[in-house]
PDB file of C-alpha atoms in Angstrom:
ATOM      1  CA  UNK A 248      26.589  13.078  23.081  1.00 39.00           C
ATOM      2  CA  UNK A 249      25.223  12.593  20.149  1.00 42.00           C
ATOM      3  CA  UNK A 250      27.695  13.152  17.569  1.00 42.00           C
ATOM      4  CA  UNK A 251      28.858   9.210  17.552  1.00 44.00           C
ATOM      5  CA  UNK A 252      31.713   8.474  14.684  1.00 40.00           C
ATOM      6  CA  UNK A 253      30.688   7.696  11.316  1.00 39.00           C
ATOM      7  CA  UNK A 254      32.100   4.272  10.907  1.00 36.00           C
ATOM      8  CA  UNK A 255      30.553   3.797   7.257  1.00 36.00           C
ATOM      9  CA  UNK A 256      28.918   6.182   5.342  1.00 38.00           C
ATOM     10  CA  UNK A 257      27.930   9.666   5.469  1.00 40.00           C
ATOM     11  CA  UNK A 258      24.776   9.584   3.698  1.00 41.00           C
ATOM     12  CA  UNK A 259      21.918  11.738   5.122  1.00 45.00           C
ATOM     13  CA  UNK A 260      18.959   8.767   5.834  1.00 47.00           C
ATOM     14  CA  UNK A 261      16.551   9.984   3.830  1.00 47.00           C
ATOM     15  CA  UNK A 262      14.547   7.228   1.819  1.00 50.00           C
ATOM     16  CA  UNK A 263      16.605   4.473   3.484  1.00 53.00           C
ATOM     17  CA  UNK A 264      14.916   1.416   5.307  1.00 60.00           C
ATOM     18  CA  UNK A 265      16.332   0.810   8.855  1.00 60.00           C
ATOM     19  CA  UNK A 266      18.635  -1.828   7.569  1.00 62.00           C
ATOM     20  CA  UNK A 267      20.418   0.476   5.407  1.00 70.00           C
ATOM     21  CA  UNK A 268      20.865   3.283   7.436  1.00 77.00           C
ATOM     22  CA  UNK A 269      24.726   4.181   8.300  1.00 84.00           C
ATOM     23  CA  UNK A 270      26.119   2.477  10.993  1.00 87.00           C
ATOM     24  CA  UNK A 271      27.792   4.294  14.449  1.00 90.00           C
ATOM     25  CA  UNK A 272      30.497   3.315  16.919  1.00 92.00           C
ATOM     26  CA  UNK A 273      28.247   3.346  19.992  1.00 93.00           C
ATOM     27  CA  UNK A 274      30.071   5.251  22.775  1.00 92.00           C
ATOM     28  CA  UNK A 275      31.118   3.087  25.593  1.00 93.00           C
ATOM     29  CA  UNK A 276      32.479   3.465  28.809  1.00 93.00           C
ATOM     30  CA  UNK A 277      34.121   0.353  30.493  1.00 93.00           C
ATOM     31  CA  UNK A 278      35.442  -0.812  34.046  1.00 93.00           C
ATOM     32  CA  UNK A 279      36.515  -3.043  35.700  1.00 91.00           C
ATOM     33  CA  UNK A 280      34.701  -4.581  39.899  1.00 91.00           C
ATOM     34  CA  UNK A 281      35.991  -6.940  41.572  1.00 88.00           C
ATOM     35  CA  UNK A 282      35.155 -10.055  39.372  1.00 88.00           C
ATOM     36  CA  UNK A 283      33.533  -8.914  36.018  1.00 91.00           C
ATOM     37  CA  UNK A 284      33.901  -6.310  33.636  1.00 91.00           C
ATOM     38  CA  UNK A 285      31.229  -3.718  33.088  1.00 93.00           C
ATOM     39  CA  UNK A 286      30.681  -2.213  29.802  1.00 94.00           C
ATOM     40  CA  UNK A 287      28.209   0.876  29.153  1.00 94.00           C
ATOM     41  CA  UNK A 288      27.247   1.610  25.264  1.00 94.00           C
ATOM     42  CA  UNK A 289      24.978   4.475  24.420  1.00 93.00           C
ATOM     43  CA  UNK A 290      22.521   3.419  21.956  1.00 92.00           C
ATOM     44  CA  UNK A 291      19.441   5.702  22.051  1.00 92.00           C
ATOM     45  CA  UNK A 292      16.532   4.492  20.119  1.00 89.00           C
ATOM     46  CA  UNK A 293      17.231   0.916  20.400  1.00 89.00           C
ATOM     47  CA  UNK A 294      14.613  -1.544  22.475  1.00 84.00           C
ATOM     48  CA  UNK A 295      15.707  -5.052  23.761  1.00 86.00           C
ATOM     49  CA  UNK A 296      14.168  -6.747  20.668  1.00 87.00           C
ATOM     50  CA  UNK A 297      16.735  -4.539  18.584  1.00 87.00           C
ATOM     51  CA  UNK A 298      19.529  -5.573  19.935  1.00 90.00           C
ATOM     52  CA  UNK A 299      22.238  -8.360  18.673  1.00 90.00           C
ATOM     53  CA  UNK A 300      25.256  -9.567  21.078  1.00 91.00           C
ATOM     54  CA  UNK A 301      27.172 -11.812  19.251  1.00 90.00           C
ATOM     55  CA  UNK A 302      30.184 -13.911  20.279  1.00 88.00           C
ATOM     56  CA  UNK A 303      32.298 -15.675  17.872  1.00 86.00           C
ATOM     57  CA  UNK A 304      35.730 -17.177  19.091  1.00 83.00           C
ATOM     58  CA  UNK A 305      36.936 -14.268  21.027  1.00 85.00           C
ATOM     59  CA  UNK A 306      35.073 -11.401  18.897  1.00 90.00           C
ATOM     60  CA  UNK A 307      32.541  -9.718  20.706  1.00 91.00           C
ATOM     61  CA  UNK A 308      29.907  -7.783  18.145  1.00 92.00           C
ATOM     62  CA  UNK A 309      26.931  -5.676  19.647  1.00 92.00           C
ATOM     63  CA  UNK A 310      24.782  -4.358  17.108  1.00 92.00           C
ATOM     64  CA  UNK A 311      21.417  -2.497  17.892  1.00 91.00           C
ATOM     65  CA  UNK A 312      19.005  -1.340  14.846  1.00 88.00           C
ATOM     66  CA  UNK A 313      17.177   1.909  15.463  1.00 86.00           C
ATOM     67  CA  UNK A 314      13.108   2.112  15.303  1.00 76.00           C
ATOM     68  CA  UNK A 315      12.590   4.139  12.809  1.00 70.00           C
ATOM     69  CA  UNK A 316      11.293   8.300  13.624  1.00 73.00           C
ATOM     70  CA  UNK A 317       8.563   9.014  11.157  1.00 75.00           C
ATOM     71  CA  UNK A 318       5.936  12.252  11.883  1.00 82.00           C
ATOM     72  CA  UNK A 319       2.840  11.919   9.890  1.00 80.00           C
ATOM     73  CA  UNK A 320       2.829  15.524   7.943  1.00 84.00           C
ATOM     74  CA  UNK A 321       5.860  16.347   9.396  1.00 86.00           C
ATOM     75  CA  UNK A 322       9.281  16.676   7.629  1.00 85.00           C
ATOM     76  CA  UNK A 323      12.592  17.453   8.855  1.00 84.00           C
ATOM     77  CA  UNK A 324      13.693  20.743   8.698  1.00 82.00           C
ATOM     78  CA  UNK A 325      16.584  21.225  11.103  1.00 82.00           C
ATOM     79  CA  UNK A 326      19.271  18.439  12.021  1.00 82.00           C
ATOM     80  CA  UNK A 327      22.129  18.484  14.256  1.00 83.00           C
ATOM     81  CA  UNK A 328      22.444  14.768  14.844  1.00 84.00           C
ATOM     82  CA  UNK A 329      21.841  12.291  12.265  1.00 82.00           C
ATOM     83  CA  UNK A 330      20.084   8.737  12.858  1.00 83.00           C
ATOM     84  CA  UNK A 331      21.754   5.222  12.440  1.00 85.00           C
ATOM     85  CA  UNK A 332      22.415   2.019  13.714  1.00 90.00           C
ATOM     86  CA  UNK A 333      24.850   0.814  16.043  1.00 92.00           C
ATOM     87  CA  UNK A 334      27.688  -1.431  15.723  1.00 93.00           C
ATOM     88  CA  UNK A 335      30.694  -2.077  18.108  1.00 93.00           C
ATOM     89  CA  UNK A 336      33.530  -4.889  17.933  1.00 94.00           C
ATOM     90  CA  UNK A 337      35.340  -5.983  20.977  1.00 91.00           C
ATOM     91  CA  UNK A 338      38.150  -8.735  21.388  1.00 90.00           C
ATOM     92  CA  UNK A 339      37.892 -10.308  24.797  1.00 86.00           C
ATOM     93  CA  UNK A 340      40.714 -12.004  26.399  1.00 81.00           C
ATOM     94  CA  UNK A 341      40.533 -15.552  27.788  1.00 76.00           C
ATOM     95  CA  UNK A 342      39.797 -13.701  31.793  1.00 80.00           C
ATOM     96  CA  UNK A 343      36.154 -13.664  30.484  1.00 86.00           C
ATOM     97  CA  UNK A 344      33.641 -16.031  31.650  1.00 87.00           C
ATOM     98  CA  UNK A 345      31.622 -16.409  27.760  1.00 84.00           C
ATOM     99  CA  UNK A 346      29.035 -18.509  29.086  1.00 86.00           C
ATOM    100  CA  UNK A 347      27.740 -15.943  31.582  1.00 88.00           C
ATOM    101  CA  UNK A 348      27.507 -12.624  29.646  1.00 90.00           C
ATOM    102  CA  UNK A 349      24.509 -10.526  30.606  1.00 91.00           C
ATOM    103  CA  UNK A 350      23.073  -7.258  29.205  1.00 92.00           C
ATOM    104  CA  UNK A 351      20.214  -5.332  30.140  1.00 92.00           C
ATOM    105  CA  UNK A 352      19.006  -2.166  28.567  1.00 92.00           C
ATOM    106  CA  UNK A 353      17.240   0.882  30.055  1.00 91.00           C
ATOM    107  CA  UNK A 354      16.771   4.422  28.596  1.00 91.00           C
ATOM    108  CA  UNK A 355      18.997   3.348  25.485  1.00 91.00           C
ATOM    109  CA  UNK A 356      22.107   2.736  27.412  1.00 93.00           C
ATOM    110  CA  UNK A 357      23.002  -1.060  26.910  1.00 94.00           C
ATOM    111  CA  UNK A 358      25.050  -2.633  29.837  1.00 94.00           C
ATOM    112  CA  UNK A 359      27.182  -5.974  29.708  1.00 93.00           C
ATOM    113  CA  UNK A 360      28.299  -7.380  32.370  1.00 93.00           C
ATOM    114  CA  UNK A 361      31.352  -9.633  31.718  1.00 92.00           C
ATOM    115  CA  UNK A 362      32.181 -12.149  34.144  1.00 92.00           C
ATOM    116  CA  UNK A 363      35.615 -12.995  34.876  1.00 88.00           C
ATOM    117  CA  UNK A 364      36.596 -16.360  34.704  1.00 85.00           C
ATOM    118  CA  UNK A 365      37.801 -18.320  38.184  1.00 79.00           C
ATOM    119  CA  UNK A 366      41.116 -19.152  36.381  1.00 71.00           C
ATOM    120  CA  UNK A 367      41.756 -15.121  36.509  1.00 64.00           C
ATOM    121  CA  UNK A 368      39.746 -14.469  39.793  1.00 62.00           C
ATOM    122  CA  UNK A 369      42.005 -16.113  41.801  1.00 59.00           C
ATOM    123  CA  UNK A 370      45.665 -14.949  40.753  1.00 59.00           C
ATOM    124  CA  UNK A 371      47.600 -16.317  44.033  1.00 61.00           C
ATOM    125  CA  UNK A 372      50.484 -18.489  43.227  1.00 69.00           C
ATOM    126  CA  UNK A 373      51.347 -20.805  46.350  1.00 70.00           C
ATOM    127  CA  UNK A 374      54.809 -21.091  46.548  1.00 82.00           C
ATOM    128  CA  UNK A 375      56.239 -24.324  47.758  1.00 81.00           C
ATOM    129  CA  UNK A 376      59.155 -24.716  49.692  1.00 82.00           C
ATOM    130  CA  UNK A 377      61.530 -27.468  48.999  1.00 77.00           C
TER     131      UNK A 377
ATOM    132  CA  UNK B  44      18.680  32.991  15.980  1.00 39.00           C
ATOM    133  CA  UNK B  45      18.973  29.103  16.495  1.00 46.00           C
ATOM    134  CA  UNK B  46      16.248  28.439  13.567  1.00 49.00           C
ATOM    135  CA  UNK B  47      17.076  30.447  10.722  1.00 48.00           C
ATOM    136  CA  UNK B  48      16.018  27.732   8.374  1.00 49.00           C
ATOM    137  CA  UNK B  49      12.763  27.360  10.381  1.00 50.00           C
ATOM    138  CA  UNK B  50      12.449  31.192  10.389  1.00 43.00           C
ATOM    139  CA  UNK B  51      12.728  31.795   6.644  1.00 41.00           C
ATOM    140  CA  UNK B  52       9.975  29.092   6.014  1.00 42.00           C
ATOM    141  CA  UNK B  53       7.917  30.861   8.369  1.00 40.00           C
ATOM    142  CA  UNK B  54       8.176  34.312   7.430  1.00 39.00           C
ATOM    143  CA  UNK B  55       8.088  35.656   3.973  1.00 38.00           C
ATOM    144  CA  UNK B  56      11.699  36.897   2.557  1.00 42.00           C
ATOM    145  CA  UNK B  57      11.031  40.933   2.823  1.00 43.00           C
ATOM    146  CA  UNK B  58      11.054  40.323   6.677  1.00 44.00           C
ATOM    147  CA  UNK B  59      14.220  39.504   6.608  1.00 45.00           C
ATOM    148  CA  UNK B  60      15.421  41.011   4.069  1.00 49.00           C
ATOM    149  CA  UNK B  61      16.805  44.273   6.476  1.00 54.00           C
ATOM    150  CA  UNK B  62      18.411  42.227   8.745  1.00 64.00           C
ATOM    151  CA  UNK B  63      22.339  41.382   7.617  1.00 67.00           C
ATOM    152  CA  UNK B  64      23.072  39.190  10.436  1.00 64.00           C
ATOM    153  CA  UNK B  65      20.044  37.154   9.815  1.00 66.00           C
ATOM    154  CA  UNK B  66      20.856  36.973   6.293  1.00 71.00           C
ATOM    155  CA  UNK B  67      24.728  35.865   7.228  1.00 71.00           C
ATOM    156  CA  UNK B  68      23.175  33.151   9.401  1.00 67.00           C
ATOM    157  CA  UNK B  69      21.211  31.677   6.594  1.00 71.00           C
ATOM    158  CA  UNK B  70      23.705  32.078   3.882  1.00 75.00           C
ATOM    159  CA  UNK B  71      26.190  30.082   6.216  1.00 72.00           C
ATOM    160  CA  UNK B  72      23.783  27.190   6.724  1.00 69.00           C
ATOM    161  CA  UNK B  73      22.681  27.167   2.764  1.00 71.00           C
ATOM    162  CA  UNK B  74      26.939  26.329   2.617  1.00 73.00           C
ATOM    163  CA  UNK B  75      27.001  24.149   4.738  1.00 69.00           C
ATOM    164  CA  UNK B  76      23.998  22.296   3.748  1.00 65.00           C
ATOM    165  CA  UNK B  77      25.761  22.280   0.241  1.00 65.00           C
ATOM    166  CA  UNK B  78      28.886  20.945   1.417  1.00 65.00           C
ATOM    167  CA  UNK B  79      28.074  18.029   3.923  1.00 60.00           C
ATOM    168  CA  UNK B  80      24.592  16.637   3.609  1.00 56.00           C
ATOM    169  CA  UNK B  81      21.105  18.514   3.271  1.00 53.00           C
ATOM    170  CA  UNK B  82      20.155  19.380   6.559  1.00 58.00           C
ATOM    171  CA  UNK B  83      23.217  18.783   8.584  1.00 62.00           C
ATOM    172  CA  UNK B  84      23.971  21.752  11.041  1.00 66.00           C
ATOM    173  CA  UNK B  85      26.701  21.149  13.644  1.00 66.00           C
ATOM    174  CA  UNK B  86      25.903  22.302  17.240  1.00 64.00           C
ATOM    175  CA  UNK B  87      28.301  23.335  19.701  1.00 64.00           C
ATOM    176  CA  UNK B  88      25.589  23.697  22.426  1.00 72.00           C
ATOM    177  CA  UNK B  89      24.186  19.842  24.046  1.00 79.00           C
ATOM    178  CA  UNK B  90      21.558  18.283  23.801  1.00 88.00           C
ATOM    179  CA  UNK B  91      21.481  18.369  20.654  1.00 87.00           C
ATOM    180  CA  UNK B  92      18.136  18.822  18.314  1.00 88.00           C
ATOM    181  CA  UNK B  93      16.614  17.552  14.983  1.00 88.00           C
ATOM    182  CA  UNK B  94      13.471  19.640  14.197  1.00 89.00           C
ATOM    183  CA  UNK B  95      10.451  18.571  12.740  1.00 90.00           C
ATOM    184  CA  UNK B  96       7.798  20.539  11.419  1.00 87.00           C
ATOM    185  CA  UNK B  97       4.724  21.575   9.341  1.00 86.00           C
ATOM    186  CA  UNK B  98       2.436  24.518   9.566  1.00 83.00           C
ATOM    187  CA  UNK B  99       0.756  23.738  12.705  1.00 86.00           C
ATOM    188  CA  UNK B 100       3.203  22.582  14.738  1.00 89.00           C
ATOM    189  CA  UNK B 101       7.285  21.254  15.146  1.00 90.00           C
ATOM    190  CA  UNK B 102       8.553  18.416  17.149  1.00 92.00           C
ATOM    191  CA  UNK B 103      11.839  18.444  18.605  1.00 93.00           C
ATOM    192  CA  UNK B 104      13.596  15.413  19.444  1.00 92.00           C
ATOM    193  CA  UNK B 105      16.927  14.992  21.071  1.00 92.00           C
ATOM    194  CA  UNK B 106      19.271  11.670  21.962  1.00 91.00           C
ATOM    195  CA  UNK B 107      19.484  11.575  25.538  1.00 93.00           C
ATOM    196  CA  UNK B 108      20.780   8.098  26.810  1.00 92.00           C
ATOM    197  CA  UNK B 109      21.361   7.412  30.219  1.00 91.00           C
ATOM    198  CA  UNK B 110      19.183   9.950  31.568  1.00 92.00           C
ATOM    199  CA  UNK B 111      16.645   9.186  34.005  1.00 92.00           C
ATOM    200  CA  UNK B 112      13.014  10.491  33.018  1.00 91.00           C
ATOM    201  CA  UNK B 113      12.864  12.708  36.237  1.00 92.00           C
ATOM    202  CA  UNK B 114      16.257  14.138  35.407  1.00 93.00           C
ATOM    203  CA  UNK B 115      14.360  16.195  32.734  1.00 94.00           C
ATOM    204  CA  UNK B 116      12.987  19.668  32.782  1.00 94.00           C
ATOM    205  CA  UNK B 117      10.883  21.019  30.065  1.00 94.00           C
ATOM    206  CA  UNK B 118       9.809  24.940  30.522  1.00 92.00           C
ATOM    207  CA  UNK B 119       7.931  26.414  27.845  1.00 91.00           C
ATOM    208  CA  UNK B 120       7.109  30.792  27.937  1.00 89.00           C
ATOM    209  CA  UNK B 121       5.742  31.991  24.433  1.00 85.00           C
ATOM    210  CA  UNK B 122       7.881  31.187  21.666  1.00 86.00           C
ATOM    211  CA  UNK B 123      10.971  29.930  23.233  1.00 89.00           C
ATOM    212  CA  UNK B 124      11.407  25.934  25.479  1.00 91.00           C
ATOM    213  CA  UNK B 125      13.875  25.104  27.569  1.00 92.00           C
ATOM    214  CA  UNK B 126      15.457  21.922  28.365  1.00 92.00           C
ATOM    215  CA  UNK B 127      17.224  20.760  31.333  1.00 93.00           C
ATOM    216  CA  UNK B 128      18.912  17.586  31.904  1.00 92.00           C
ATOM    217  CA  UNK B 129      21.234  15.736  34.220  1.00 92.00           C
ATOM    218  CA  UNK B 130      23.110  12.839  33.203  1.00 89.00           C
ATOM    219  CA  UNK B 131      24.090  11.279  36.492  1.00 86.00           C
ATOM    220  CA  UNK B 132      27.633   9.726  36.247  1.00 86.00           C
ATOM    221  CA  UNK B 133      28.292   5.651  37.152  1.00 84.00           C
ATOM    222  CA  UNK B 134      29.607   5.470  40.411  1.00 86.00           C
ATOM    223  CA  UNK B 135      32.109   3.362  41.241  1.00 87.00           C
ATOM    224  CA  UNK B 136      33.349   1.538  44.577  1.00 86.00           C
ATOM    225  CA  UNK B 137      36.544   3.110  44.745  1.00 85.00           C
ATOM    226  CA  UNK B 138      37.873  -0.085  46.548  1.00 87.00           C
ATOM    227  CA  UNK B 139      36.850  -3.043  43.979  1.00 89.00           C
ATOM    228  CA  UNK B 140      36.142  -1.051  40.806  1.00 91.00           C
ATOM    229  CA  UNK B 141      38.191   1.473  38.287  1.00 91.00           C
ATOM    230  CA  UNK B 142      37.312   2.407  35.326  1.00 92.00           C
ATOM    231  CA  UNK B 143      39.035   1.292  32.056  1.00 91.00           C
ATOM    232  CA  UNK B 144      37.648   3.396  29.416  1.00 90.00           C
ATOM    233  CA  UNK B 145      35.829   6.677  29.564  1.00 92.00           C
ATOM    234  CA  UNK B 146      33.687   7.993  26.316  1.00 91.00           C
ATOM    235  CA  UNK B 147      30.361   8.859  27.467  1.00 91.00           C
ATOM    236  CA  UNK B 148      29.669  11.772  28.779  1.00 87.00           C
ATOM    237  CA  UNK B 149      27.555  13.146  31.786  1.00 87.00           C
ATOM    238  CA  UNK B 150      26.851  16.301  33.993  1.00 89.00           C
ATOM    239  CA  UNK B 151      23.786  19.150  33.353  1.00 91.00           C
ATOM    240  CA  UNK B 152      22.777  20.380  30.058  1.00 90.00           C
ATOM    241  CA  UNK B 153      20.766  23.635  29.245  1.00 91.00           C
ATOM    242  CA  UNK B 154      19.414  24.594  26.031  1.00 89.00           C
ATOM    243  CA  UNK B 155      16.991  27.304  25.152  1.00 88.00           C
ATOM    244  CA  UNK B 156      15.556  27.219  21.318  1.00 86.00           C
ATOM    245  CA  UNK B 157      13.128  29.919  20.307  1.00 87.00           C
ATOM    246  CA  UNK B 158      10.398  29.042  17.265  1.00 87.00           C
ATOM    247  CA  UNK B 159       9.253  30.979  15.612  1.00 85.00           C
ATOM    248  CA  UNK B 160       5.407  30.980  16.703  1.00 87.00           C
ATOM    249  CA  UNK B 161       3.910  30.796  19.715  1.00 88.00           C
ATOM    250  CA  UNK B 162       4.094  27.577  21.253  1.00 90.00           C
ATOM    251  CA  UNK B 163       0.207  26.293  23.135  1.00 90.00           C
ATOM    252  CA  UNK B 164       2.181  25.266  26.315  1.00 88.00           C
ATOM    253  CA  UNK B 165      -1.451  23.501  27.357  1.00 91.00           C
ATOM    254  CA  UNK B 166      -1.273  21.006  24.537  1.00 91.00           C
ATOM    255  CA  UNK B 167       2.417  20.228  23.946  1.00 92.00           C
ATOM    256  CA  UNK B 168       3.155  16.986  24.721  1.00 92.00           C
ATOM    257  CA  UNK B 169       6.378  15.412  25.906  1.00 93.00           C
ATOM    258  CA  UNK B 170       7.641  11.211  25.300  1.00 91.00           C
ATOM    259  CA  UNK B 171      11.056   9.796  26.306  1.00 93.00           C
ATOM    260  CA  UNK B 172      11.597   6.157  24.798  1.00 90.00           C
ATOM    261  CA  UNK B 173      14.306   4.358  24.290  1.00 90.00           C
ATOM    262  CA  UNK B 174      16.514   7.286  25.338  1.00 91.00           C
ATOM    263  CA  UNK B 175      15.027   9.613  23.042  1.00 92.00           C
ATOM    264  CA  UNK B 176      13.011  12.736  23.779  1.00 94.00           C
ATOM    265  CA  UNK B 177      10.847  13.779  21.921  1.00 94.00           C
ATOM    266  CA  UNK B 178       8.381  16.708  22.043  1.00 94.00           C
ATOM    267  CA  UNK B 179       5.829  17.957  20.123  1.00 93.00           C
ATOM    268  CA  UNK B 180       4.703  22.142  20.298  1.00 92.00           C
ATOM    269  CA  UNK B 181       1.161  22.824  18.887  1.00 92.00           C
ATOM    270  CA  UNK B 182       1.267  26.404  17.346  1.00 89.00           C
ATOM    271  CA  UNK B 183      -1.512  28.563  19.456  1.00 88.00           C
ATOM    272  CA  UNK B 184      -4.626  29.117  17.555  1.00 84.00           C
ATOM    273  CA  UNK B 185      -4.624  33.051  17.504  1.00 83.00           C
ATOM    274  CA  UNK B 186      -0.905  32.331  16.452  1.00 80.00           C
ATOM    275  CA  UNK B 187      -1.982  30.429  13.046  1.00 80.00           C
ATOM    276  CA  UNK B 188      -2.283  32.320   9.791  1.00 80.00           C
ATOM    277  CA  UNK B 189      -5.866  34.035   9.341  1.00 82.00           C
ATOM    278  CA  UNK B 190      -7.626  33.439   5.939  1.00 83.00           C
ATOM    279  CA  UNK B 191      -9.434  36.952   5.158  1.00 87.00           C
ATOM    280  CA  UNK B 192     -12.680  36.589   2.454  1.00 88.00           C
ATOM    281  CA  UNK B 193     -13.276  39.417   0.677  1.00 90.00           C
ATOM    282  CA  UNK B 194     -16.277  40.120  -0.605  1.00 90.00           C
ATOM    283  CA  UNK B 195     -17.026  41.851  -3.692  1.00 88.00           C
ATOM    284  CA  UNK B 196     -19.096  44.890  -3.677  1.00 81.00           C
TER     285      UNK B 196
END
C-alpha cells in the first residue's frame, strides 16, 4: 500500500523541506453511482489544509503536501516506504458537473465526488413520429 | 531477523560474528543500501514500516490510509509487536454503482517485528493521524545498558 510510483525523483528525503520532497501518484480507485463519479486517492499524512484541487479547463490536478515526520533524538534507521508528496492529473470529460465538485478527507484517504452534469443524466432521446 | 540493521547497532559485532545467516542478512542490506538509496529496504510483507530509533527507545510508523482507528490491533509480548489491521473495502450498490478503476488495496494485514530489546508494553504509546500510525516502544529499564564504577583499591 505504500509503495506509490515514483513519478519524479528517487532521492531519499533527507535534508529536504516539504516542498522539495519527491512527488507520488496517489493510488486511486474510481466508480461510477447513479449520477456522479466517485474517486478515492490514498494520501496518508495529508490534513485538509494540505490539500490542493485544482481545475483548469478540463484538467483536474489534486496535490496534497505531507506534514513533515521529525523525532526529537531519533533518526531513521530502517525504511521500507519512503515519504513524499502527492500529485495526480485527471482529464474530465464534459459529463462532469465542475461547479459542484466536493472532497472530503478522513484517515488520509481523499474522496471527490464528481457530479454528473443533467445534459448526461438524462440520456433518453424522444423519438418523434412523423 | 526483520532488523538486522537495528540489531548490529544494538549489539556489538563479536555477537554476531558466529552467525552466517545473520551476517548474509546484513551484507545483503549494506548492497542494497549501496545500490538504491541509504536506507531503502523493500518489504514483501504489508504494512509496511520505517523505524526510528535511539538508545532508549524506536518508533515505528506505518502508512495506513483508509483504515478505521478501531480496525487496529497492537499486541506487544517482550521484544516482539504485532500489528493487525483491516482495511474494509468500498461497497458498492450493485444496482446504481460499478466501479471504474481499482488500485487501492484492502483486506487484513499481520505483521510481527521483533527489536531487539525489551519493549515497556506499560509506556508505549500508540497515534494514528492523518492515516499514519505511528508508535513509539520505550526500552524497559532493567533492559537499558548498566554503567559499572569501579573503584580503585
Amino acid at each position: 500500500m505504500a509503495n506509490n510510483t515514483a513519478v519524479l525523483e528517487k532521492n531519499p528525503t533527507k535534508n529536504l523541506t516539504n516542498r522539495e520532497l519527491p512527488k507520488y501518484m496517489p493510488r486511486c480507485d474510481i466508480y461510477e453511482t447513479k449520477d456522479a463519479l466517485i474517486v478515492l486517492a490514498d494520501m496518508p499524512g495529508v490534513d485538509e489544509n494540505n490539500i490542493d484541487i485544482t481545475l483548469e479547463k478540463n484538467i483536474l490536478t489534486l496535490t496534497g503536501t505531507v506534514c513533515e515526520t521529525n523525532f526529537d533524538n531519533h533518526s531513521l534507521i530502517y525504511s521500507e516506504y519512503k515519504t513524499g508528496n502527492f500529485e495526480r492529473v485527471f482529464a474530465l470529460s464534459d459529463e462532469v458537473n465542475k461547479d459542484e465538485i466536493k472532497a472530503s478527507l478522513k484517515n488520509g484517504v481523499l474522496k471527490l465526488t464528481l457530479p454528473k452534469s443533467p445534459v448526461a443524466q438524462a440520456r433518453k432521446i424522444a423519438v418523434k413520429s412523423e | 531477523m526483520l532488523f538486522p540493521e537495528l540489531q548490529t547497532r544494538f549489539f556489538s559485532n563479536d555477537l554476531l560474528q558466529n552467525d552466517g545467516l545473520k551476517e548474509m542478512q546484513y551484507l545483503s542490506n549494506r548492497l542494497n543500501r549501496l545500490v538504491n538509496s541509504e536506507y531503502s529496504n523493500y518489504s514483501f510483507e504489508h504494512p509496511t514500516f520505517n523505524v526510528y530509533s535511539n538508545q532508549d527507545s524506536a518508533i515505528i510508523t506505518s502508512e495506513l490510509p483508509g483504515i478505521e482507528l478501531d480496525d487496529i490491533d497492537i499486541q506487544i509480548v517482550h521484544n516482539t509487536i504485532t500489528i493487525k489491521t483491516n482495511k474494509m473495502e468500498e461497497k458498492l450498490d450493485a444496482e446504481t454503482s460499478h466501479w471504474l478503476k481499482r488500485e487501492r488495496t484492502y483486506g487484513q494485514m499481520v505483521r510481527s517485528v521483533e527489536l531487539p530489546f525489551e519493549v515497556d508494553a506499560n509506556k508505549t504509546k500508540a497515534k494514528f493521524n492523518r492515516g499514519i500510525l505511528t508508535i513509539e516502544l520505550p526500552r524497559k529499564e532493567e533492559d537499558k545498558p548498566k554503567k559499572i564504577s569501579i573503584k580503585a583499591n
